[in-house]
Amino acid sequence: MLAATDFIVSKNDLHDFAFTPSQTDELKEGEVLLKVEHFAFTANNVTYAAFGEAMSYWSFFPAGAEDKGRIPVWGFATVAASRHPEIVEGERLYGYLPMSTHLKVSPTQVKKGSFFDGAAHRQRLADVYNQYTRCAGDPSYEPAQEAYQMLFKPLFTTSFLIEDQLRDQDFYGAKAVVISSASAKTSIGLAFLLKKNGLLKKNGGIRTVGLTSPGNADFVRALGCYDAVVTYDGIGSMEKEKAVFVDIAGNGDVRRAVHERLGGDLAYSMLVGGAHWDKGAGGAGDLPGPAPEFFFAPTQIAKRLADWGPAGFQNRIAEASAAFAAFAQGWMNVREGKGEEAIVKTYRAALDGTIRPDEGHILSFG
């Protein structure tokens, strides 16, 4: 038995949380114990919690009580103990982890560069979250870039897949893409790709409009990714044109304002995130224009794996990610926090939406 610590939250009240001691059982044949080294915490993780039931995010790492959950994060772990013949102690891994000090996995489909967790409760869940990268077998792994990998790889992959779906659908006939929470990293990645790939649009380009708070407007404009930046209080006077709405904020009042402003000019409404997780209900009920549709990244991943094959899919993301990483290092400041106090401070700031847009937080239990 090994003493461990879990960061447990109430599914019904994300402000209700506690560090809870736990015990890991003795490993069975074929099992591996991971020690979580560090992880990124962003608005994306708040989205995992806000949509934990609807999108099954709570199901990956059960907390032992139906009304409690462990928020998934992306980070690095070390093999603390192994009873698997192909996985050795000390090996470093990257993947989907709980906010805990330890995680027990059952590796399957073991290859030089990766394996999947074969735990029974994860088999009905999306494979993209069950795969762990073995750093020693990953040619793109650079120890000095771990922070950027944790912060941007999952977020930028979502950005890539959103842009890919929109482009695949010829932007649903729209002339503009309106993106809420324009200062969020997923939004910035999407805007970066829309600008980078704009010339691929048959009608000569797509206009990108970022919606943000007055306090973040200058930062968003300085990025140079958006053709126009509109503050939330200015949505009512936003230019009316055939548009797609990509809702990263998940703020119901913002969603309703956009739908009411664009009305019949709104070609498609995509609900992606919950950066404004606590304000989601304002847009409930009938809305002008098309009903919002959830974007679920694994669906687009499955489509592109079939179209391009695993190597082709990874190569396309790697090429786009490299360009974005170079861009992001010009404005992103990495902040590292260790211990329970640092975790709580960052968690509360993420819930309250007070993390600066030019900061990326890397956390560890100590």
Short mmCIF file of C-alpha atoms in Angstrom, two decimals:
data_model
loop_
_atom_site.label_atom_id
_atom_site.label_comp_id
_atom_site.label_asym_id
_atom_site.label_seq_id
_atom_site.Cartn_x
_atom_site.Cartn_y
_atom_site.Cartn_z
CA MET A 1 0.00 0.00 0.00
CA LEU A 2 1.24 3.49 -0.88
CA ALA A 3 -0.06 6.75 0.61
CA ALA A 4 -1.33 9.15 -2.06
CA THR A 5 -3.22 12.44 -2.25
CA ASP A 6 -6.16 13.34 -4.49
CA PHE A 7 -7.60 16.78 -5.24
CA ILE A 8 -11.33 16.06 -5.01
CA VAL A 9 -14.09 18.46 -6.11
CA SER A 10 -17.85 18.39 -5.81
CA LYS A 11 -19.46 17.83 -9.20
CA ASN A 12 -22.32 20.10 -8.15
CA ASP A 13 -20.18 22.92 -6.76
CA LEU A 14 -16.70 23.32 -8.19
CA HIS A 15 -15.81 25.72 -5.38
CA ASP A 16 -16.21 22.83 -2.92
CA PHE A 17 -12.90 20.93 -2.95
CA ALA A 18 -10.43 19.20 -0.67
CA PHE A 19 -7.09 17.39 -0.68
CA THR A 20 -7.98 13.85 0.32
CA PRO A 21 -5.54 11.13 1.40
CA SER A 22 -5.91 7.79 -0.37
CA GLN A 23 -4.18 4.44 -0.65
CA THR A 24 -3.05 2.66 -3.81
CA ASP A 25 -3.56 -1.09 -3.79
CA GLU A 26 -0.75 -3.53 -4.42
CA LEU A 27 -0.02 -3.85 -8.12
CA LYS A 28 -1.38 -6.86 -9.94
CA GLU A 29 0.44 -8.55 -12.80
CA GLY A 30 0.47 -6.20 -15.80
CA GLU A 31 -0.24 -3.03 -13.80
CA VAL A 32 1.93 0.09 -13.48
CA LEU A 33 1.93 2.84 -10.85
CA LEU A 34 2.59 6.37 -12.09
CA LYS A 35 3.82 9.26 -9.96
CA VAL A 36 2.40 12.53 -11.30
CA GLU A 37 5.32 14.94 -11.64
CA HIS A 38 3.66 18.13 -12.90
CA PHE A 39 0.73 19.27 -15.01
CA ALA A 40 -0.77 22.32 -16.69
CA PHE A 41 -3.93 23.94 -15.39
CA THR A 42 -5.90 26.21 -17.72
CA ALA A 43 -9.48 27.15 -18.57
CA ASN A 44 -9.55 23.91 -20.55
CA ASN A 45 -9.49 21.97 -17.29
CA VAL A 46 -12.40 24.02 -15.99
CA THR A 47 -14.23 22.95 -19.14
CA TYR A 48 -13.53 19.31 -18.29
CA ALA A 49 -15.20 19.88 -14.93
CA ALA A 50 -18.08 22.03 -16.22
CA PHE A 51 -18.97 19.42 -18.85
CA GLY A 52 -17.84 16.46 -16.76
CA GLU A 53 -21.19 14.68 -16.86
CA ALA A 54 -22.28 15.64 -20.37
CA MET A 55 -18.96 14.65 -21.99
CA SER A 56 -17.96 11.84 -19.57
CA TYR A 57 -14.81 13.59 -18.37
CA TRP A 58 -15.55 12.54 -14.78
CA SER A 59 -15.50 8.90 -15.86
CA PHE A 60 -11.75 8.70 -16.50
CA PHE A 61 -10.65 9.02 -12.88
CA PRO A 62 -13.43 8.04 -10.45
CA ALA A 63 -13.26 9.68 -7.03
CA GLY A 64 -15.02 6.97 -5.04
CA ALA A 65 -18.28 8.88 -4.51
CA GLU A 66 -20.93 9.58 -7.13
CA ASP A 67 -21.10 13.31 -6.38
CA LYS A 68 -17.29 13.79 -6.30
CA GLY A 69 -14.75 13.94 -9.09
CA ARG A 70 -11.08 14.29 -9.99
CA ILE A 71 -10.45 16.87 -12.70
CA PRO A 72 -8.36 15.55 -15.61
CA VAL A 73 -5.17 17.40 -16.51
CA TRP A 74 -2.40 16.95 -19.08
CA GLY A 75 1.04 16.40 -17.67
CA PHE A 76 4.11 14.27 -17.14
CA ALA A 77 4.49 11.26 -14.86
CA THR A 78 7.23 8.83 -13.91
CA VAL A 79 6.79 5.09 -13.51
CA ALA A 80 7.08 4.57 -9.75
CA ALA A 81 6.54 0.80 -9.84
CA SER A 82 5.83 -1.73 -12.57
CA ARG A 83 4.62 -5.27 -12.87
CA HIS A 84 4.44 -5.02 -16.65
CA PRO A 85 7.26 -6.73 -18.56
CA GLU A 86 7.63 -3.90 -21.11
CA ILE A 87 7.39 -0.89 -18.78
CA VAL A 88 10.30 -0.14 -16.45
CA GLU A 89 10.54 1.93 -13.31
CA GLY A 90 11.82 5.46 -13.89
CA GLU A 91 10.34 5.79 -17.38
CA ARG A 92 8.82 9.20 -18.15
CA LEU A 93 5.39 9.53 -19.74
CA TYR A 94 3.09 12.26 -21.03
CA GLY A 95 -0.67 12.04 -21.04
CA TYR A 96 -4.06 12.46 -19.38
CA LEU A 97 -3.77 12.38 -15.60
CA PRO A 98 -5.89 13.11 -12.53
CA MET A 99 -5.12 15.90 -10.07
CA SER A 100 -3.52 13.33 -7.79
CA THR A 101 -0.05 12.32 -6.72
CA HIS A 102 -0.39 8.83 -8.26
CA LEU A 103 -2.33 6.87 -10.88
CA LYS A 104 -2.50 3.14 -11.50
CA VAL A 105 -2.75 2.05 -15.15
CA SER A 106 -2.91 -1.26 -17.04
CA PRO A 107 -0.83 -0.79 -20.22
CA THR A 108 -2.07 -2.40 -23.44
CA GLN A 109 -1.06 -1.98 -27.09
CA VAL A 110 2.45 -1.23 -25.87
CA LYS A 111 4.73 0.23 -28.52
CA LYS A 112 8.08 1.98 -28.51
CA GLY A 113 6.49 5.41 -28.30
CA SER A 114 3.18 4.83 -26.49
CA PHE A 115 0.67 2.59 -24.77
CA PHE A 116 -3.01 2.72 -23.84
CA ASP A 117 -4.52 2.30 -20.41
CA GLY A 118 -6.53 -0.91 -20.56
CA ALA A 119 -8.35 -0.34 -17.25
CA ALA A 120 -11.87 -1.73 -17.60
CA HIS A 121 -13.68 1.50 -16.73
CA ARG A 122 -11.85 3.43 -19.50
CA GLN A 123 -12.65 1.12 -22.40
CA ARG A 124 -15.89 2.87 -23.31
CA LEU A 125 -14.17 6.26 -23.27
CA ALA A 126 -12.39 8.06 -26.12
CA ASP A 127 -9.02 6.52 -27.02
CA VAL A 128 -7.35 9.90 -27.45
CA TYR A 129 -7.51 10.36 -23.67
CA ASN A 130 -6.36 6.82 -22.89
CA GLN A 131 -3.04 6.97 -24.75
CA TYR A 132 0.23 7.72 -22.95
CA THR A 133 3.35 8.89 -24.78
CA ARG A 134 6.62 7.23 -23.77
CA CYS A 135 9.08 10.11 -23.82
CA ALA A 136 12.11 7.92 -24.58
CA GLY A 137 10.42 6.77 -27.78
CA ASP A 138 9.03 10.17 -28.83
CA PRO A 139 11.34 11.88 -31.34
CA SER A 140 9.67 15.24 -30.72
CA TYR A 141 10.18 15.17 -26.94
CA GLU A 142 12.42 17.89 -25.52
CA PRO A 143 12.78 18.11 -21.72
CA ALA A 144 13.18 21.89 -21.85
CA GLN A 145 9.85 22.20 -23.67
CA GLU A 146 7.73 20.18 -21.23
CA ALA A 147 5.86 23.25 -19.98
CA TYR A 148 4.84 24.31 -23.49
CA GLN A 149 3.84 20.74 -24.34
CA MET A 150 1.56 20.54 -21.30
CA LEU A 151 0.08 23.99 -21.87
CA PHE A 152 -0.42 23.91 -25.60
CA LYS A 153 -0.52 20.39 -27.00
CA PRO A 154 -4.06 19.53 -25.85
CA LEU A 155 -5.37 23.05 -26.40
CA PHE A 156 -3.78 23.53 -29.79
CA THR A 157 -4.94 20.10 -30.92
CA THR A 158 -8.49 21.25 -30.13
CA SER A 159 -7.84 24.48 -32.07
CA PHE A 160 -6.50 22.46 -35.00
CA LEU A 161 -9.52 20.17 -35.04
CA ILE A 162 -12.03 23.04 -34.84
CA GLU A 163 -10.35 24.86 -37.72
CA ASP A 164 -10.15 21.60 -39.66
CA GLN A 165 -13.87 20.91 -39.23
CA LEU A 166 -14.83 24.45 -40.20
CA ARG A 167 -12.61 24.37 -43.27
CA ASP A 168 -13.84 20.87 -44.16
CA GLN A 169 -17.39 22.27 -44.12
CA ASP A 170 -16.30 25.33 -46.14
CA PHE A 171 -17.14 27.39 -43.05
CA TYR A 172 -20.82 26.52 -43.55
CA GLY A 173 -20.94 29.21 -46.21
CA ALA A 174 -19.96 31.95 -43.77
CA LYS A 175 -17.72 34.94 -44.37
CA ALA A 176 -16.61 35.34 -40.75
CA VAL A 177 -15.80 33.30 -37.66
CA VAL A 178 -16.77 34.88 -34.34
CA ILE A 179 -14.84 33.45 -31.36
CA SER A 180 -15.75 34.09 -27.72
CA SER A 181 -13.15 34.22 -24.94
CA ALA A 182 -10.69 35.47 -27.56
CA SER A 183 -7.86 35.63 -25.00
CA ALA A 184 -8.15 31.92 -24.14
CA LYS A 185 -5.35 29.75 -25.47
CA THR A 186 -7.71 27.54 -27.49
CA SER A 187 -9.21 30.65 -29.08
CA ILE A 188 -5.80 32.10 -29.87
CA GLY A 189 -4.74 28.82 -31.47
CA LEU A 190 -7.86 28.81 -33.63
CA ALA A 191 -7.41 32.44 -34.66
CA PHE A 192 -3.74 31.77 -35.45
CA LEU A 193 -4.70 28.89 -37.74
CA LEU A 194 -7.49 30.83 -39.43
CA LYS A 195 -5.03 33.59 -40.22
CA LYS A 196 -2.30 31.15 -41.28
CA ASN A 197 -4.63 29.13 -43.51
CA GLY A 198 -6.84 31.98 -44.70
CA LEU A 199 -5.64 31.84 -48.28
CA LEU A 200 -6.89 28.26 -48.53
CA LYS A 201 -10.49 29.52 -48.35
CA LYS A 202 -11.98 29.45 -51.84
CA ASN A 203 -13.71 32.81 -51.54
CA GLY A 204 -10.48 34.60 -50.62
CA GLY A 205 -10.32 34.37 -46.86
CA ILE A 206 -12.36 34.31 -43.71
CA ARG A 207 -12.73 37.26 -41.33
CA THR A 208 -11.91 36.44 -37.72
CA VAL A 209 -13.69 38.35 -34.95
CA GLY A 210 -12.59 37.96 -31.32
CA LEU A 211 -14.97 38.63 -28.44
CA THR A 212 -13.34 39.48 -25.13
CA SER A 213 -13.61 41.51 -21.95
CA PRO A 214 -12.55 45.17 -21.94
CA GLY A 215 -9.61 44.27 -19.68
CA ASN A 216 -8.18 41.80 -22.19
CA ALA A 217 -8.94 43.76 -25.37
CA ASP A 218 -5.50 45.33 -25.75
CA PHE A 219 -3.77 41.97 -25.28
CA VAL A 220 -6.01 40.32 -27.87
CA ARG A 221 -5.46 43.11 -30.41
CA ALA A 222 -1.68 42.96 -29.90
CA LEU A 223 -1.66 39.26 -30.87
CA GLY A 224 -2.41 40.22 -34.46
CA CYS A 225 -4.53 37.11 -35.05
CA TYR A 226 -7.94 38.74 -35.22
CA ASP A 227 -9.27 40.99 -37.96
CA ALA A 228 -11.55 42.65 -35.41
CA VAL A 229 -11.80 42.63 -31.61
CA VAL A 230 -15.18 43.34 -30.01
CA THR A 231 -15.77 43.63 -26.27
CA TYR A 232 -18.73 41.76 -24.82
CA ASP A 233 -20.63 44.97 -24.19
CA GLY A 234 -20.29 45.83 -27.88
CA ILE A 235 -21.85 42.68 -29.35
CA GLY A 236 -25.10 44.55 -30.01
CA SER A 237 -23.32 46.81 -32.52
CA MET A 238 -21.09 44.10 -34.02
CA GLU A 239 -21.03 43.99 -37.82
CA LYS A 240 -23.79 41.75 -39.19
CA GLU A 241 -22.55 39.22 -41.75
CA LYS A 242 -22.85 35.54 -42.55
CA ALA A 243 -20.89 34.02 -39.69
CA VAL A 244 -20.01 30.94 -37.67
CA PHE A 245 -19.91 31.31 -33.88
CA VAL A 246 -17.29 29.31 -31.96
CA ASP A 247 -18.20 29.53 -28.28
CA ILE A 248 -15.11 28.93 -26.16
CA ALA A 249 -16.45 30.95 -23.21
CA GLY A 250 -19.60 28.94 -22.63
CA ASN A 251 -21.22 32.09 -21.25
CA GLY A 252 -24.97 31.84 -21.85
CA ASP A 253 -25.51 35.60 -21.88
CA VAL A 254 -22.78 36.08 -24.50
CA ARG A 255 -24.18 33.21 -26.57
CA ARG A 256 -27.66 34.73 -26.53
CA ALA A 257 -26.30 38.17 -27.44
CA VAL A 258 -24.42 36.76 -30.45
CA HIS A 259 -27.43 34.75 -31.62
CA GLU A 260 -29.72 37.74 -31.25
CA ARG A 261 -27.32 40.06 -33.06
CA LEU A 262 -26.64 37.76 -36.01
CA GLY A 263 -29.98 35.97 -36.18
CA GLY A 264 -30.50 34.57 -39.67
CA ASP A 265 -26.92 35.47 -40.61
CA LEU A 266 -25.60 32.87 -38.17
CA ALA A 267 -24.70 29.85 -40.27
CA TYR A 268 -23.50 27.56 -37.48
CA SER A 269 -23.07 27.74 -33.69
CA MET A 270 -20.42 25.55 -32.07
CA LEU A 271 -20.17 25.10 -28.30
CA VAL A 272 -16.61 24.17 -27.34
CA GLY A 273 -15.67 25.27 -23.87
CA GLY A 274 -16.66 26.55 -20.48
CA ALA A 275 -14.14 29.28 -19.72
CA HIS A 276 -17.10 31.19 -18.23
CA TRP A 277 -18.39 27.95 -16.69
CA ASP A 278 -20.55 29.63 -14.04
CA LYS A 279 -22.51 31.74 -16.56
CA GLY A 280 -23.66 28.98 -18.90
CA ALA A 281 -27.37 29.04 -18.17
CA GLY A 282 -28.22 32.47 -19.57
CA GLY A 283 -28.34 31.18 -23.13
CA ALA A 284 -30.70 28.31 -22.38
CA GLY A 285 -34.00 28.06 -24.20
CA ASP A 286 -34.88 29.09 -27.71
CA LEU A 287 -32.24 31.13 -29.52
CA PRO A 288 -32.47 32.90 -32.87
CA GLY A 289 -30.57 31.07 -35.59
CA PRO A 290 -29.23 27.51 -35.48
CA ALA A 291 -29.16 25.57 -32.21
CA PRO A 292 -25.66 25.36 -30.69
CA GLU A 293 -23.93 22.02 -31.23
CA PHE A 294 -21.27 20.55 -28.94
CA PHE A 295 -17.84 20.08 -30.48
CA PHE A 296 -16.33 16.77 -29.35
CA ALA A 297 -12.70 16.56 -30.46
CA PRO A 298 -12.48 12.73 -30.59
CA THR A 299 -15.14 12.65 -33.32
CA GLN A 300 -13.03 14.83 -35.63
CA ILE A 301 -9.90 12.90 -34.65
CA ALA A 302 -11.54 9.64 -35.69
CA LYS A 303 -12.53 11.16 -39.03
CA ARG A 304 -9.04 12.41 -39.79
CA LEU A 305 -7.34 9.21 -38.66
CA ALA A 306 -9.49 7.42 -41.22
CA ASP A 307 -8.75 10.04 -43.90
CA TRP A 308 -5.04 10.62 -43.29
CA GLY A 309 -3.86 7.62 -41.26
CA PRO A 310 -2.14 7.97 -37.85
CA ALA A 311 1.17 9.19 -39.29
CA GLY A 312 -0.46 11.73 -41.58
CA PHE A 313 -2.62 13.04 -38.75
CA GLN A 314 0.33 13.42 -36.37
CA ASN A 315 2.53 15.04 -39.02
CA ARG A 316 -0.09 17.69 -39.82
CA ILE A 317 -0.59 18.57 -36.16
CA ALA A 318 3.16 18.59 -35.50
CA GLU A 319 3.80 21.01 -38.36
CA ALA A 320 1.06 23.39 -37.24
CA SER A 321 2.08 23.07 -33.58
CA ALA A 322 5.67 24.00 -34.31
CA ALA A 323 4.56 27.22 -35.97
CA PHE A 324 2.21 28.06 -33.11
CA ALA A 325 4.83 27.27 -30.45
CA ALA A 326 7.23 29.73 -32.03
CA PHE A 327 4.47 32.34 -32.04
CA ALA A 328 3.38 31.62 -28.44
CA GLN A 329 6.85 31.93 -26.95
CA GLY A 330 6.74 35.58 -27.90
CA TRP A 331 3.94 36.34 -25.41
CA MET A 332 3.47 33.40 -23.02
CA ASN A 333 4.98 33.54 -19.52
CA VAL A 334 5.21 30.20 -17.72
CA ARG A 335 4.41 30.26 -14.00
CA GLU A 336 5.34 27.24 -11.87
CA GLY A 337 3.62 26.43 -8.59
CA LYS A 338 4.41 23.68 -6.08
CA GLY A 339 2.36 22.35 -3.20
CA GLU A 340 -1.26 22.46 -2.14
CA GLU A 341 -1.34 26.23 -1.62
CA ALA A 342 -0.19 26.89 -5.19
CA ILE A 343 -2.70 24.39 -6.58
CA VAL A 344 -5.57 26.03 -4.68
CA LYS A 345 -4.53 29.54 -5.74
CA THR A 346 -4.38 28.62 -9.43
CA TYR A 347 -7.55 26.53 -9.28
CA ARG A 348 -9.54 29.36 -7.71
CA ALA A 349 -8.16 31.86 -10.21
CA ALA A 350 -9.16 29.58 -13.11
CA LEU A 351 -12.67 29.20 -11.72
CA ASP A 352 -12.99 32.94 -11.25
CA GLY A 353 -11.50 33.72 -14.67
CA THR A 354 -8.73 35.91 -13.24
CA ILE A 355 -5.69 34.17 -14.73
CA ARG A 356 -3.84 36.57 -16.99
CA PRO A 357 -4.11 35.57 -20.66
CA ASP A 358 -0.34 35.80 -21.11
CA GLU A 359 0.36 33.33 -18.28
CA GLY A 360 0.51 29.55 -18.32
CA HIS A 361 0.45 27.68 -15.01
CA ILE A 362 2.38 24.47 -14.33
CA LEU A 363 1.56 22.80 -11.02
CA SER A 364 2.87 19.96 -8.89
CA PHE A 365 1.99 18.47 -5.52
CA GLY A 366 5.46 19.18 -4.18
#
